Amino acid sequence: MALFTKKIDDTDQTLDLKIPHHLAIIMDGNGRWAKKRLLNRVAGHKVGVDAVKKITIAAQAMGVEVLSLYAFSTENWSRPQDEVSFLMKLPISFFERFVPDLIANNVRMQAMGDLTALPVATQKAVADAVQATQKNTGMILNFALNYGGQADIIQATQSLVEQVKTGQLDASQIDQEHFEAALQTASLGDLANPDLVIRTSGEQRLSNFLTYQSAYSELYFTDTLWPDFDQQDLQKAIESYTKRDRRFGGLNVRK
Ligand code: IPE
Ligand code: IPE
Ligand code: MG
């Protein structure tokens, strides 16, 4: 695998950053951010949106090719109804304001997850943002909305079973390539698997994000809560990633 290196900080003469091709972020800690300030949880989600904007632009500037952001999991439906309903509406105002920035920065937006379960107005906001940015050729911003890694694996299995039933595919042909072509990340091709997964807020788990695709991802955990996560934190995560020795089961990948 070719390494993409880029010097970010001109004062740092020694470390050439290795930029992950696909960066995935579990944006966690909005509720705790609000609680610390005696605000309601929804206030944390509102401020979290600003971090999404900043980090998207920063990642694009650093040369990330795919940025996957975990915005709503298949398990998040179990939260109180007022919070769920706020989170469901959030993309509407967010994309409306953010799409011009995406266009100005040549970012192409796409979404994964079961979007059919979202309110119709939210589905439309997502579809409009995808449509408005589809000609952009820079970074892909891949939003995970009502996404779950296990659901992803199950829907891939169902689609392969369907192909076997209709005779398009023989069961013995099912291999990694076929399976990956049935996952929600198929359109990302070689970039489907995140090189680096960042999780904010101190939790050290994947919470059902990109379960299949993260098999060989480097993991980075920070105590910073998502609304406070900024470009410097991103740089720190990428510095840590730069120093990792990715062996993929082999030996001496790192030069
Ligand atoms: C992440 O922040 C945003 C979503 C899961 C939608 P949380 O809402 O999980 O914040 P905490 O973990 O309660 O602090
Ligand atoms: C993961 O965060 C989901 C998103 C960031 C969208 P959660 O806050 O839902 O995860 P758990 O419940 O702490 O595992
Ligand atoms: Mg959380």
mmCIF file of C-alpha atoms and ligand atoms in Angstrom:
data_model
loop_
_atom_site.group_PDB
_atom_site.id
_atom_site.type_symbol
_atom_site.label_atom_id
_atom_site.label_comp_id
_atom_site.label_asym_id
_atom_site.label_seq_id
_atom_site.Cartn_x
_atom_site.Cartn_y
_atom_site.Cartn_z
ATOM 1 C CA MET A 1 0.000 0.000 0.000
ATOM 2 C CA ALA A 2 1.432 3.370 -1.002
ATOM 3 C CA LEU A 3 1.927 5.783 1.863
ATOM 4 C CA PHE A 4 0.678 9.295 1.383
ATOM 5 C CA THR A 5 2.858 11.675 3.334
ATOM 6 C CA LYS A 6 2.462 15.348 3.863
ATOM 7 C CA LYS A 7 4.184 17.843 6.106
ATOM 8 C CA ILE A 8 1.582 19.797 8.013
ATOM 9 C CA ASP A 9 3.426 21.763 10.641
ATOM 10 C CA ASP A 10 6.350 23.731 9.226
ATOM 11 C CA THR A 11 7.868 24.124 12.690
ATOM 12 C CA ASP A 12 8.151 20.364 12.979
ATOM 13 C CA GLN A 13 11.169 19.412 10.924
ATOM 14 C CA THR A 14 11.160 15.753 11.800
ATOM 15 C CA LEU A 15 7.687 14.269 11.425
ATOM 16 C CA ASP A 16 6.167 13.889 7.998
ATOM 17 C CA LEU A 17 2.568 13.053 8.705
ATOM 18 C CA LYS A 18 1.122 9.964 7.124
ATOM 19 C CA ILE A 19 -2.416 10.952 6.245
ATOM 20 C CA PRO A 20 -5.016 8.167 6.530
ATOM 21 C CA HIS A 21 -6.738 7.648 3.189
ATOM 22 C CA HIS A 22 -9.978 6.837 5.011
ATOM 23 C CA LEU A 23 -10.526 8.435 8.398
ATOM 24 C CA ALA A 24 -13.564 7.388 10.446
ATOM 25 C CA ILE A 25 -14.732 9.258 13.534
ATOM 26 C CA ILE A 26 -17.098 8.165 16.289
ATOM 27 C CA MET A 27 -18.299 11.582 17.386
ATOM 28 C CA ASP A 28 -19.106 10.940 21.034
ATOM 29 C CA GLY A 29 -19.584 13.083 24.132
ATOM 30 C CA ASN A 30 -22.142 15.723 23.117
ATOM 31 C CA GLY A 31 -24.399 14.848 26.061
ATOM 32 C CA ARG A 32 -21.578 15.036 28.613
ATOM 33 C CA TRP A 33 -20.361 18.305 27.107
ATOM 34 C CA ALA A 34 -23.817 19.781 27.752
ATOM 35 C CA LYS A 35 -24.166 18.227 31.196
ATOM 36 C CA LYS A 36 -20.877 19.787 32.342
ATOM 37 C CA ARG A 37 -22.414 23.161 31.503
ATOM 38 C CA LEU A 38 -25.779 22.344 33.108
ATOM 39 C CA LEU A 39 -27.414 22.425 29.681
ATOM 40 C CA ASN A 40 -29.733 19.837 28.193
ATOM 41 C CA ARG A 41 -28.277 17.130 25.950
ATOM 42 C CA VAL A 42 -29.698 18.692 22.817
ATOM 43 C CA ALA A 43 -27.496 21.768 23.394
ATOM 44 C CA GLY A 44 -24.481 19.457 23.094
ATOM 45 C CA HIS A 45 -25.698 18.119 19.756
ATOM 46 C CA LYS A 46 -26.173 21.688 18.486
ATOM 47 C CA VAL A 47 -22.570 22.611 19.318
ATOM 48 C CA GLY A 48 -21.328 19.257 18.003
ATOM 49 C CA VAL A 49 -22.443 20.340 14.561
ATOM 50 C CA ASP A 50 -19.816 23.098 14.540
ATOM 51 C CA ALA A 51 -17.128 20.510 15.204
ATOM 52 C CA VAL A 52 -18.419 18.508 12.218
ATOM 53 C CA LYS A 53 -17.918 21.530 9.989
ATOM 54 C CA LYS A 54 -14.451 22.370 11.309
ATOM 55 C CA ILE A 55 -13.168 18.811 11.163
ATOM 56 C CA THR A 56 -14.552 18.198 7.677
ATOM 57 C CA ILE A 57 -12.735 21.238 6.307
ATOM 58 C CA ALA A 58 -9.550 20.390 8.242
ATOM 59 C CA ALA A 59 -9.548 16.768 7.052
ATOM 60 C CA GLN A 60 -10.041 17.847 3.453
ATOM 61 C CA ALA A 61 -7.162 20.338 3.778
ATOM 62 C CA MET A 62 -4.887 17.623 5.187
ATOM 63 C CA GLY A 63 -5.524 15.324 2.244
ATOM 64 C CA VAL A 64 -7.903 12.759 3.738
ATOM 65 C CA GLU A 65 -9.746 11.044 0.871
ATOM 66 C CA VAL A 66 -12.758 9.657 2.760
ATOM 67 C CA LEU A 67 -14.076 10.975 6.069
ATOM 68 C CA SER A 68 -16.756 8.748 7.621
ATOM 69 C CA LEU A 69 -18.679 10.320 10.480
ATOM 70 C CA TYR A 70 -20.870 8.279 12.809
ATOM 71 C CA ALA A 71 -23.860 10.550 13.381
ATOM 72 C CA PHE A 72 -26.635 8.153 14.460
ATOM 73 C CA SER A 73 -26.419 4.451 15.215
ATOM 74 C CA THR A 74 -29.080 1.765 14.848
ATOM 75 C CA GLU A 75 -29.017 1.628 18.679
ATOM 76 C CA ASN A 76 -29.562 5.373 19.170
ATOM 77 C CA TRP A 77 -33.334 4.899 18.595
ATOM 78 C CA SER A 78 -33.473 3.700 22.202
ATOM 79 C CA ARG A 79 -32.834 7.227 23.536
ATOM 80 C CA PRO A 80 -35.642 9.416 24.897
ATOM 81 C CA GLN A 81 -38.069 10.373 22.177
ATOM 82 C CA ASP A 82 -37.395 14.125 22.314
ATOM 83 C CA GLU A 83 -33.654 13.570 21.813
ATOM 84 C CA VAL A 84 -34.232 11.143 18.923
ATOM 85 C CA SER A 85 -36.626 13.534 17.283
ATOM 86 C CA PHE A 86 -34.118 16.403 17.642
ATOM 87 C CA LEU A 87 -31.338 14.265 16.144
ATOM 88 C CA MET A 88 -33.612 13.268 13.274
ATOM 89 C CA LYS A 89 -34.316 16.905 12.414
ATOM 90 C CA LEU A 90 -30.755 18.138 12.899
ATOM 91 C CA PRO A 91 -29.510 17.184 9.395
ATOM 92 C CA ILE A 92 -32.165 19.400 7.789
ATOM 93 C CA SER A 93 -30.862 22.762 9.040
ATOM 94 C CA PHE A 94 -27.310 21.457 9.121
ATOM 95 C CA PHE A 95 -27.053 20.471 5.466
ATOM 96 C CA GLU A 96 -28.890 23.556 4.353
ATOM 97 C CA ARG A 97 -26.180 25.727 5.922
ATOM 98 C CA PHE A 98 -23.257 23.402 5.248
ATOM 99 C CA VAL A 99 -23.717 22.516 1.574
ATOM 100 C CA PRO A 100 -22.248 25.832 0.300
ATOM 101 C CA ASP A 101 -19.095 25.133 2.368
ATOM 102 C CA LEU A 102 -18.926 21.605 0.989
ATOM 103 C CA ILE A 103 -19.151 22.959 -2.533
ATOM 104 C CA ALA A 104 -16.552 25.680 -1.844
ATOM 105 C CA ASN A 105 -14.190 22.982 -0.543
ATOM 106 C CA ASN A 106 -14.903 20.489 -3.355
ATOM 107 C CA VAL A 107 -16.241 17.895 -0.849
ATOM 108 C CA ARG A 108 -18.614 15.199 -2.089
ATOM 109 C CA MET A 109 -21.190 14.080 0.421
ATOM 110 C CA GLN A 110 -22.667 10.596 0.648
ATOM 111 C CA ALA A 111 -24.556 8.674 3.288
ATOM 112 C CA MET A 112 -24.747 5.115 4.567
ATOM 113 C CA GLY A 113 -27.195 3.379 6.874
ATOM 114 C CA ASP A 114 -30.890 2.622 6.540
ATOM 115 C CA LEU A 115 -32.081 6.049 5.460
ATOM 116 C CA THR A 116 -35.603 4.780 4.763
ATOM 117 C CA ALA A 117 -36.318 4.825 8.510
ATOM 118 C CA LEU A 118 -35.587 8.580 8.745
ATOM 119 C CA PRO A 119 -38.370 11.174 8.516
ATOM 120 C CA VAL A 120 -39.123 12.058 4.886
ATOM 121 C CA ALA A 121 -37.877 15.662 5.279
ATOM 122 C CA THR A 122 -34.569 14.356 6.636
ATOM 123 C CA GLN A 123 -34.230 11.867 3.786
ATOM 124 C CA LYS A 124 -34.800 14.752 1.397
ATOM 125 C CA ALA A 125 -32.193 16.966 3.100
ATOM 126 C CA VAL A 126 -29.639 14.169 2.821
ATOM 127 C CA ALA A 127 -30.541 13.412 -0.803
ATOM 128 C CA ASP A 128 -30.338 17.125 -1.681
ATOM 129 C CA ALA A 129 -26.872 17.444 -0.125
ATOM 130 C CA VAL A 130 -25.681 14.336 -1.995
ATOM 131 C CA GLN A 131 -27.125 15.688 -5.224
ATOM 132 C CA ALA A 132 -25.739 19.224 -4.770
ATOM 133 C CA THR A 133 -22.195 17.937 -4.214
ATOM 134 C CA GLN A 134 -22.138 14.971 -6.576
ATOM 135 C CA LYS A 135 -19.836 16.622 -9.113
ATOM 136 C CA ASN A 136 -17.222 17.528 -6.503
ATOM 137 C CA THR A 137 -13.965 15.672 -6.915
ATOM 138 C CA GLY A 138 -12.269 16.209 -3.539
ATOM 139 C CA MET A 139 -12.774 14.374 -0.257
ATOM 140 C CA ILE A 140 -15.807 12.140 0.205
ATOM 141 C CA LEU A 141 -17.755 12.977 3.360
ATOM 142 C CA ASN A 142 -19.533 9.751 4.262
ATOM 143 C CA PHE A 143 -22.274 10.266 6.844
ATOM 144 C CA ALA A 144 -23.413 7.245 8.848
ATOM 145 C CA LEU A 145 -27.065 7.803 9.689
ATOM 146 C CA ASN A 146 -29.072 4.991 11.221
ATOM 147 C CA TYR A 147 -26.001 2.876 10.535
ATOM 148 C CA GLY A 148 -24.962 -0.267 12.398
ATOM 149 C CA GLY A 149 -22.056 -2.529 11.502
ATOM 150 C CA GLN A 150 -24.060 -5.649 12.332
ATOM 151 C CA ALA A 151 -27.017 -4.456 10.252
ATOM 152 C CA ASP A 152 -24.564 -3.777 7.424
ATOM 153 C CA ILE A 153 -23.268 -7.371 7.572
ATOM 154 C CA ILE A 154 -26.816 -8.749 7.737
ATOM 155 C CA GLN A 155 -28.072 -6.724 4.753
ATOM 156 C CA ALA A 156 -25.005 -7.805 2.763
ATOM 157 C CA THR A 157 -25.768 -11.441 3.612
ATOM 158 C CA GLN A 158 -29.384 -11.018 2.544
ATOM 159 C CA SER A 159 -28.368 -9.479 -0.754
ATOM 160 C CA LEU A 160 -25.903 -12.315 -1.467
ATOM 161 C CA VAL A 161 -28.537 -14.928 -0.582
ATOM 162 C CA GLU A 162 -30.893 -13.195 -2.999
ATOM 163 C CA GLN A 163 -28.240 -13.350 -5.747
ATOM 164 C CA VAL A 164 -27.743 -17.066 -5.063
ATOM 165 C CA LYS A 165 -31.508 -17.682 -5.129
ATOM 166 C CA THR A 166 -31.866 -15.973 -8.497
ATOM 167 C CA GLY A 167 -28.911 -17.876 -9.905
ATOM 168 C CA GLN A 168 -26.671 -14.818 -10.424
ATOM 169 C CA LEU A 169 -24.123 -16.234 -8.012
ATOM 170 C CA ASP A 170 -23.070 -19.674 -6.838
ATOM 171 C CA ALA A 171 -22.721 -20.005 -3.064
ATOM 172 C CA SER A 172 -19.201 -21.381 -3.499
ATOM 173 C CA GLN A 173 -18.186 -18.136 -5.237
ATOM 174 C CA ILE A 174 -18.840 -16.016 -2.158
ATOM 175 C CA ASP A 175 -15.495 -14.647 -1.101
ATOM 176 C CA GLN A 176 -14.189 -11.451 0.475
ATOM 177 C CA GLU A 177 -14.574 -9.514 -2.758
ATOM 178 C CA HIS A 178 -18.230 -10.497 -3.217
ATOM 179 C CA PHE A 179 -19.009 -9.833 0.408
ATOM 180 C CA GLU A 180 -17.399 -6.388 0.340
ATOM 181 C CA ALA A 181 -19.315 -5.527 -2.816
ATOM 182 C CA ALA A 182 -22.545 -6.089 -0.874
ATOM 183 C CA LEU A 183 -21.628 -3.882 2.104
ATOM 184 C CA GLN A 184 -22.756 -0.275 2.474
ATOM 185 C CA THR A 185 -19.193 0.899 1.777
ATOM 186 C CA ALA A 186 -18.964 -0.835 -1.620
ATOM 187 C CA SER A 187 -19.029 2.435 -3.551
ATOM 188 C CA LEU A 188 -15.811 3.478 -1.799
ATOM 189 C CA GLY A 189 -13.923 0.643 -3.514
ATOM 190 C CA ASP A 190 -10.320 0.405 -2.267
ATOM 191 C CA LEU A 191 -11.065 3.078 0.312
ATOM 192 C CA ALA A 192 -13.860 1.140 2.032
ATOM 193 C CA ASN A 193 -11.875 0.205 5.123
ATOM 194 C CA PRO A 194 -10.919 3.026 7.495
ATOM 195 C CA ASP A 195 -7.179 3.338 8.068
ATOM 196 C CA LEU A 196 -7.775 5.194 11.317
ATOM 197 C CA VAL A 197 -10.816 5.221 13.609
ATOM 198 C CA ILE A 198 -10.940 8.063 16.147
ATOM 199 C CA ARG A 199 -13.358 7.996 19.078
ATOM 200 C CA THR A 200 -13.814 11.021 21.284
ATOM 201 C CA SER A 201 -15.106 11.242 24.895
ATOM 202 C CA GLY A 202 -12.952 8.574 26.526
ATOM 203 C CA GLU A 203 -15.027 5.514 25.636
ATOM 204 C CA GLN A 204 -12.901 2.730 24.196
ATOM 205 C CA ARG A 205 -15.252 0.763 21.989
ATOM 206 C CA LEU A 206 -16.545 0.820 18.424
ATOM 207 C CA SER A 207 -20.267 0.776 19.316
ATOM 208 C CA ASN A 208 -21.213 -1.052 16.122
ATOM 209 C CA PHE A 209 -19.382 1.264 13.703
ATOM 210 C CA LEU A 210 -17.921 -0.267 10.533
ATOM 211 C CA THR A 211 -17.627 -3.667 12.225
ATOM 212 C CA TYR A 212 -16.480 -5.580 9.147
ATOM 213 C CA GLN A 213 -14.476 -2.717 7.653
ATOM 214 C CA SER A 214 -12.471 -1.895 10.799
ATOM 215 C CA ALA A 215 -10.827 -5.333 11.006
ATOM 216 C CA TYR A 216 -7.373 -3.799 10.467
ATOM 217 C CA SER A 217 -8.028 -0.171 11.378
ATOM 218 C CA GLU A 218 -5.762 1.678 13.741
ATOM 219 C CA LEU A 219 -7.767 2.900 16.745
ATOM 220 C CA TYR A 220 -7.256 6.227 18.512
ATOM 221 C CA PHE A 221 -9.120 7.203 21.654
ATOM 222 C CA THR A 222 -9.131 10.658 23.204
ATOM 223 C CA ASP A 223 -10.857 12.020 26.307
ATOM 224 C CA THR A 224 -11.792 15.207 24.450
ATOM 225 C CA LEU A 225 -15.556 15.517 24.069
ATOM 226 C CA TRP A 226 -16.767 15.856 20.470
ATOM 227 C CA PRO A 227 -17.858 19.546 20.649
ATOM 228 C CA ASP A 228 -14.322 20.426 21.867
ATOM 229 C CA PHE A 229 -12.497 18.321 19.253
ATOM 230 C CA ASP A 230 -10.577 20.672 16.976
ATOM 231 C CA GLN A 231 -7.920 20.708 14.279
ATOM 232 C CA GLN A 232 -5.124 20.372 16.855
ATOM 233 C CA ASP A 233 -6.756 17.233 18.274
ATOM 234 C CA LEU A 234 -7.080 15.873 14.753
ATOM 235 C CA GLN A 235 -3.426 16.584 14.128
ATOM 236 C CA LYS A 236 -2.495 14.753 17.367
ATOM 237 C CA ALA A 237 -4.502 11.713 16.294
ATOM 238 C CA ILE A 238 -2.791 11.694 12.905
ATOM 239 C CA GLU A 239 0.616 12.068 14.557
ATOM 240 C CA SER A 240 -0.164 8.968 16.603
ATOM 241 C CA TYR A 241 -1.308 7.151 13.453
ATOM 242 C CA THR A 242 1.894 8.203 11.662
ATOM 243 C CA LYS A 243 3.956 6.370 14.289
ATOM 244 C CA ARG A 244 1.952 3.120 14.081
ATOM 245 C CA ASP A 245 3.458 0.045 12.503
ATOM 246 C CA ARG A 246 0.690 -1.486 10.401
ATOM 247 C CA ARG A 247 1.627 -5.077 9.820
ATOM 248 C CA PHE A 248 -1.608 -6.639 8.513
ATOM 249 C CA GLY A 249 -0.450 -9.948 9.913
ATOM 250 C CA GLY A 250 2.860 -9.757 8.097
ATOM 251 C CA LEU A 251 6.241 -8.362 9.059
ATOM 252 C CA ASN A 252 8.108 -5.078 8.661
ATOM 253 C CA VAL A 253 5.536 -3.111 6.721
ATOM 254 C CA ARG A 254 7.022 0.064 8.148
ATOM 255 C CA LYS A 255 10.205 1.403 6.558
HETATM 256 C C1 IPE B 1 -22.676 11.496 20.442
HETATM 257 O O1 IPE B 1 -22.835 12.084 21.681
HETATM 258 C C2 IPE B 1 -23.785 11.836 19.496
HETATM 259 C C3 IPE B 1 -24.720 10.744 19.204
HETATM 260 C C4 IPE B 1 -24.597 9.524 19.618
HETATM 261 C C5 IPE B 1 -25.853 11.058 18.379
HETATM 262 P P1 IPE B 1 -23.709 11.410 22.824
HETATM 263 O O2 IPE B 1 -25.091 11.939 22.708
HETATM 264 O O3 IPE B 1 -23.582 9.952 22.809
HETATM 265 O O4 IPE B 1 -23.008 12.024 24.105
HETATM 266 P P2 IPE B 1 -22.734 11.273 25.481
HETATM 267 O O5 IPE B 1 -22.006 10.018 25.176
HETATM 268 O O6 IPE B 1 -24.059 11.026 26.121
HETATM 269 O O7 IPE B 1 -21.902 12.248 26.256
HETATM 270 C C1 IPE B 2 -21.866 5.853 19.238
HETATM 271 O O1 IPE B 2 -22.037 6.599 20.404
HETATM 272 C C2 IPE B 2 -22.798 6.340 18.163
HETATM 273 C C3 IPE B 2 -22.499 7.640 17.599
HETATM 274 C C4 IPE B 2 -21.488 8.420 17.913
HETATM 275 C C5 IPE B 2 -23.415 8.074 16.579
HETATM 276 P P1 IPE B 2 -23.011 6.122 21.562
HETATM 277 O O2 IPE B 2 -22.926 7.167 22.607
HETATM 278 O O3 IPE B 2 -24.348 5.805 21.022
HETATM 279 O O4 IPE B 2 -22.338 4.763 22.031
HETATM 280 P P2 IPE B 2 -22.428 3.975 23.410
HETATM 281 O O5 IPE B 2 -23.886 3.831 23.734
HETATM 282 O O6 IPE B 2 -21.713 4.791 24.443
HETATM 283 O O7 IPE B 2 -21.724 2.685 23.149
HETATM 284 MG MG MG B 3 -22.328 8.664 23.701
#
